[in-house]
Coordinates of C-alpha atoms and ligand atoms in Angstrom, one line a residue:
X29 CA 96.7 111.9 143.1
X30 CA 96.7 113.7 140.0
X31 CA 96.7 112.0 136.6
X32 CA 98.3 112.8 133.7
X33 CA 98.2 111.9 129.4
X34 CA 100.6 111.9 126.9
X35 CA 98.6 112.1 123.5
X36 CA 101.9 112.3 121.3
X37 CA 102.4 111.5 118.1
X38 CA 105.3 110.0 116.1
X39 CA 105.7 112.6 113.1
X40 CA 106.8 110.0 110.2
X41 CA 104.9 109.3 106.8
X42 CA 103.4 106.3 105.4
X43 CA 106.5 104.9 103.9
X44 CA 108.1 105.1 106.8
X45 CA 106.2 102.4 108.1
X46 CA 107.6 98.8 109.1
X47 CA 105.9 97.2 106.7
X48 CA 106.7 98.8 103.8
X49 CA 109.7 98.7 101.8
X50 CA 110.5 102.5 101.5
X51 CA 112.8 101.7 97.9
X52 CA 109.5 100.2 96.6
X53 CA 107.2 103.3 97.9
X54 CA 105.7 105.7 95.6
X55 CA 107.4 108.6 98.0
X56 CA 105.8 111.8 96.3
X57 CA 102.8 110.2 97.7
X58 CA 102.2 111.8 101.2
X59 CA 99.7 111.4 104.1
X60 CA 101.6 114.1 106.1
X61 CA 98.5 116.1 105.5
X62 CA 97.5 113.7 109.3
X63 CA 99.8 116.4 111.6
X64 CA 98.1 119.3 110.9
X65 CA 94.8 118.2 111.2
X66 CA 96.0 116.4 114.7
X67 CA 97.5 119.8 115.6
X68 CA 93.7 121.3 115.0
X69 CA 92.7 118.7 117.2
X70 CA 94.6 119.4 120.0
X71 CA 94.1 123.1 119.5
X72 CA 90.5 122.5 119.8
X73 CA 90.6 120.8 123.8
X74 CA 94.1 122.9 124.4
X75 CA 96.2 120.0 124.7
X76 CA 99.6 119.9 124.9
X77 CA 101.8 117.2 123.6
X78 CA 104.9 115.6 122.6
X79 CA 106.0 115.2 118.7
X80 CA 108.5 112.8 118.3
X81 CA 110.1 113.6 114.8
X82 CA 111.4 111.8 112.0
X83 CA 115.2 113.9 111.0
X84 CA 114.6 113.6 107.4
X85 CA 111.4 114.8 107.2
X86 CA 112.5 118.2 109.3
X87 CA 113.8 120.3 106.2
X88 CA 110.5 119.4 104.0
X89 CA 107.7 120.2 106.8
X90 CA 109.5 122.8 108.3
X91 CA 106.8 125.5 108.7
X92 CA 104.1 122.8 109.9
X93 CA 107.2 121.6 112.5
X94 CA 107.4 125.3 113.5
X95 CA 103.6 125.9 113.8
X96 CA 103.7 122.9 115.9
X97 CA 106.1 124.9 118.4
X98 CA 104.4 128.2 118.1
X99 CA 101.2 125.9 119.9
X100 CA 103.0 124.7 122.8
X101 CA 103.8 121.8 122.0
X102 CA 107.6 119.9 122.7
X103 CA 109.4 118.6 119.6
X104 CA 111.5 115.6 120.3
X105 CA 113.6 113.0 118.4
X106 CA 111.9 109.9 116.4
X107 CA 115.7 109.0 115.1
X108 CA 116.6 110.5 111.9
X109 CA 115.7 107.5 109.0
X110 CA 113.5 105.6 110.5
X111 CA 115.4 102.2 110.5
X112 CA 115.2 100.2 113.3
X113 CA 117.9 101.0 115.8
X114 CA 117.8 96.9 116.6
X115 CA 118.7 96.9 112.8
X116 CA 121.8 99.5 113.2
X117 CA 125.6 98.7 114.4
X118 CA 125.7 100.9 117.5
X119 CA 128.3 103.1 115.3
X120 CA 125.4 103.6 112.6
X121 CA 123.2 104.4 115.3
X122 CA 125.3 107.0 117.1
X123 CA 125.9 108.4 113.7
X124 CA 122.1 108.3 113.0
X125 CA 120.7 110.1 116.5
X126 CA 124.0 112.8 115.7
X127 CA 122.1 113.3 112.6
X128 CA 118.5 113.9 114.1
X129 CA 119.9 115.9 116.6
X130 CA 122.1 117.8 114.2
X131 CA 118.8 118.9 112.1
X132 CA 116.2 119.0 114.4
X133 CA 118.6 122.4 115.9
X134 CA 119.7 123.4 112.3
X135 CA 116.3 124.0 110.7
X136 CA 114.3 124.7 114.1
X137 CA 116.5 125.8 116.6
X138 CA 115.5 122.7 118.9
X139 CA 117.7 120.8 121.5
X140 CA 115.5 117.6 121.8
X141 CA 115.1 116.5 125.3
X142 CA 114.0 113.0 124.2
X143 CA 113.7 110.3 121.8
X144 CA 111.7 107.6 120.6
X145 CA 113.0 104.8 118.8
X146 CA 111.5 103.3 115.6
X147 CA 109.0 100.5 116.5
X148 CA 109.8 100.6 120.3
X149 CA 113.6 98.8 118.5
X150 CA 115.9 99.7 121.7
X151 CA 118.1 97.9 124.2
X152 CA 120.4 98.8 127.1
X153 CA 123.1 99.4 125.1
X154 CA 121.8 101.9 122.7
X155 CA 119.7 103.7 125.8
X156 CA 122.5 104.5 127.3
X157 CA 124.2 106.3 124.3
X158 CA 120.7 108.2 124.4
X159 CA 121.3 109.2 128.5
X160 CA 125.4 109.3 128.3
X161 CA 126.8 110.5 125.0
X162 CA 123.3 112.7 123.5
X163 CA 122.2 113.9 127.3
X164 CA 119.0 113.6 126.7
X165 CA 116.3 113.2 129.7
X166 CA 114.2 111.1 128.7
X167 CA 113.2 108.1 126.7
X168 CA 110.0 106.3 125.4
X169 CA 110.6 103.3 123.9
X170 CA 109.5 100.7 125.9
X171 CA 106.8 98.7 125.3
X172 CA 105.3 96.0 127.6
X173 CA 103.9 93.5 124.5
X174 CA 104.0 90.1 124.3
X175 CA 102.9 89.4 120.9
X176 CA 104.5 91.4 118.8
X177 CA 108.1 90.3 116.9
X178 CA 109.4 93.6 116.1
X179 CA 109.7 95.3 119.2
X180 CA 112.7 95.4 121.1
X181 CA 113.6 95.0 125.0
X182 CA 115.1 97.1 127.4
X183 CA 116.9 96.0 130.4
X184 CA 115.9 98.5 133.4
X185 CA 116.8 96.4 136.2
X186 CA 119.1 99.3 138.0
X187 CA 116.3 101.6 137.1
X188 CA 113.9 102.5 140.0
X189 CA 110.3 102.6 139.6
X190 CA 109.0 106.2 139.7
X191 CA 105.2 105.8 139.4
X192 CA 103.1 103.9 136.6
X193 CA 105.0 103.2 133.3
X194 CA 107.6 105.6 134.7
X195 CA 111.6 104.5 135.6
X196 CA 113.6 106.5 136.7
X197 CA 118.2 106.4 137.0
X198 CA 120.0 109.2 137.7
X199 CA 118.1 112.3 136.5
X200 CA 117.0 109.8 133.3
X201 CA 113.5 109.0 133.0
X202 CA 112.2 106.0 130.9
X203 CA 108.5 106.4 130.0
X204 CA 106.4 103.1 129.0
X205 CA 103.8 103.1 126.4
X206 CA 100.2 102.0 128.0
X207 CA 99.6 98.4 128.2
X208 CA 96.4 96.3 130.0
X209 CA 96.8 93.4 131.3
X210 CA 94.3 90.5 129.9
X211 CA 93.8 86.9 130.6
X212 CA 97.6 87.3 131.7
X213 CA 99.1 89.1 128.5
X214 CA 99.8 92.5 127.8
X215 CA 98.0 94.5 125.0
X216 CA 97.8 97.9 124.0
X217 CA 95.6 100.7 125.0
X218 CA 98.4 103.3 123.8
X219 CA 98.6 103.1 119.9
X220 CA 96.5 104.8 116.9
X221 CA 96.8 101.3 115.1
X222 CA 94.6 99.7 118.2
X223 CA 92.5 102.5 118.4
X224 CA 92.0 102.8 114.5
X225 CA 91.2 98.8 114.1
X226 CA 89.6 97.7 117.8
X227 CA 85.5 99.3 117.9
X228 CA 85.1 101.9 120.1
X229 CA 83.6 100.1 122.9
X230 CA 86.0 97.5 123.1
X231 CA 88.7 100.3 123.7
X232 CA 86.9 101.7 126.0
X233 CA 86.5 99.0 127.8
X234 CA 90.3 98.3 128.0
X235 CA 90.6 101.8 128.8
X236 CA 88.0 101.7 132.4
X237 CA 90.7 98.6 133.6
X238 CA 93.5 100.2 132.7
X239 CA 92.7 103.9 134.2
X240 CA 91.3 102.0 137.6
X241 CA 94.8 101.3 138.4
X242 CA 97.1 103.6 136.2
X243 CA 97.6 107.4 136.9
X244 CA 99.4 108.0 134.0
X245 CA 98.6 107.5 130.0
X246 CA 100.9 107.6 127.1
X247 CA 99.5 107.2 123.7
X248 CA 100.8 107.7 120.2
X249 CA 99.4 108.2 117.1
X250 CA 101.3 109.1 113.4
X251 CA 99.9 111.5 110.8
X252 CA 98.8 108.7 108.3
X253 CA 96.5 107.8 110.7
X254 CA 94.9 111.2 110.6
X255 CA 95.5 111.8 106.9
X256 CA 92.6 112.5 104.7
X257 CA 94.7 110.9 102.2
X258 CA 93.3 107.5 101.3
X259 CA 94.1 106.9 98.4
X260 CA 97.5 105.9 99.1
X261 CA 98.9 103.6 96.1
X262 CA 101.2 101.3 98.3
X263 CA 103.6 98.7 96.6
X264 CA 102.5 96.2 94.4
X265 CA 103.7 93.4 96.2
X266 CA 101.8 94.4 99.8
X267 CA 99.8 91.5 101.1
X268 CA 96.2 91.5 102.5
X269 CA 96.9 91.7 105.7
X270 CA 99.3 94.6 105.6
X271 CA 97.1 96.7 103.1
X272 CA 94.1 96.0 105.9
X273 CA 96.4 96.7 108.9
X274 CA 97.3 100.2 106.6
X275 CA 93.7 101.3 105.8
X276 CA 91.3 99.7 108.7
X277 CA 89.6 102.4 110.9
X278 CA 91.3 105.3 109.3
X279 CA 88.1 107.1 108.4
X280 CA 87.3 106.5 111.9
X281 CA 90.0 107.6 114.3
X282 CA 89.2 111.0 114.5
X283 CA 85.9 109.9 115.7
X284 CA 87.5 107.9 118.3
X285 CA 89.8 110.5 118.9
X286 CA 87.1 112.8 120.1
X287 CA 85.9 109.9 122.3
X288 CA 89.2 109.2 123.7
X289 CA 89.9 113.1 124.7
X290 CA 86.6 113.3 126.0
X291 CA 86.9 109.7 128.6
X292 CA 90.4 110.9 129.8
X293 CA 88.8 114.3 130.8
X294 CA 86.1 113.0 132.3
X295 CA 88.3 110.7 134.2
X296 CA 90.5 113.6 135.5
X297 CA 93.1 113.4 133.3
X298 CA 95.6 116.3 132.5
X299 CA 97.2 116.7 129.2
X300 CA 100.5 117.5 129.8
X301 CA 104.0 116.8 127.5
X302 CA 106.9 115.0 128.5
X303 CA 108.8 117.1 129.1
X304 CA 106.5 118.5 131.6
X305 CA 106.3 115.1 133.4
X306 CA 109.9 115.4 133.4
X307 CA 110.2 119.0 135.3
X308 CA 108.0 117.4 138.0
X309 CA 104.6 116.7 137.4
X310 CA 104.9 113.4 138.6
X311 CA 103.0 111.5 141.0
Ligands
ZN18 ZN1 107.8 105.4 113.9

């Protein structure tokens, strides 16, 4: 059985983030600086990934968007402001993919093939827009986590089960984020949050479970995470907690990162895009 990884990343700045208030951001302020050096990365192992991209960012970042197609890689849709979707009427929401979709093939002459929704914040009703009304092919919004308040749930029950994390209906496929199951709940092996705040060998340990029984891996990361940029003045008001869920582990990711490449490969897996597992590299 062959085994594939998704190392994508969700092209969005710091702002952009949950939990922040983008009106009270210092926006000139930028840790987009993160994609290109995550581009050198995966130029360094020749990987190939998915880029799921913020609309409003497209126009600013256009030659880094381009260099990131002249590599390989597939550039898909990460909405176009970065509210949640949960957050949206569905009529604000149609409006809000049209946008995305409108710019992403303005300024780079892309038909996305997929999206991503803000902070996993999807249900039914908006997925099927996404399949129905946008035909797109895929999705990757889902999120098997118990603990976490933000994220939204999608009702797959017609879907059929294609292989790990992978659901399938009609020619529409539904791609989970990587989970492991411990002491009955479901945490994350997926995100550059865990990866940036959890040591290295407790990651790695989650990671030995999880590839014993999965045969597919799809993690994300976002540039701030890779930024060099870290001195990042964030809002006055930002808590403890938020400010040390911001800046823990950032000087260490690409470390990690290094580490993480280096397990999968030596664990058999391939680095492939989405849209790849889409055109049938699936187990
Ligand atoms: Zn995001």
């Amino acid at each position: 059985m062959k085994k594939y990884a998704v190392l994508g990343m969700d092209v969005e700045d710091w702002f952009h983030l949950d939990y922040f208030n983008k009106e009270e951001c210092d926006t000139s302020q930028s840790t987009m600086d993160g994609l290109t050096l995550y581009l050198d990365l995966l130029k360094q192992y020749e990987i190939k990934t998915t880029f799921f991209v913020v609309g409003e960012l497209v126009s600013k970042y256009k030659d880094e968007l381009n260099l990131i197609l002249e590599h390989g890689h597939e550039i898909a849709l990460h909405s176009y402001s970065h509210i949640r979707p949960l957050n949206l009427s569905i009529s604000e929401f149609r409006e809000d993919t049209q946008k995305g979709m409108t710019v992403l093939k303005d300024v780079l002459n892309v038909d996305p093939q997929g999206y991503r929704a803000p902070c996993f914040s999807l249900d039914r009703e908006r997925l099927d827009i996404l399949k129905n009304e946008f035909n797109l092919i895929y999705d990757s919004s889902k999120i098997k986590f118990d603990s976490h308040d933000l994220y939204g749930r999608i009702e797959l029950n017609d879907f059929d089960s294609l292989a790990e994390d992978i659901y399938k209906k009609d020619l529409f496929l539904e791609f989970e984020a990587s989970t492991v199951e411990i002491f009955g709940k479901s945490l994350p092996v997926s995100g550059g949050g865990y990866l940036r705040i959890f040591p290295w060998f407790l990651t790695k340990t989650l990671l030995k479970k999880y590839m014993k029984t999965n045969g597919n891996y799809f993690f994300y990361i976002h540039p701030f995470e890779f930024s060099k940029n870290y001195n990042i003045t964030v809002p006055e008001n930002t808590d403890f907690k938020t400010k040390l869920r911001f800046n823990t582990g950032r000087r260490s990711v690409e470390k990690k990162m290094h580490k993480l490449i280096k397990l999968l490969k030596q664990n058999d897996y391939e680095f492939v895009t989405f849209r790849d597992l889409y055109s049938g590299k699936i187990n």
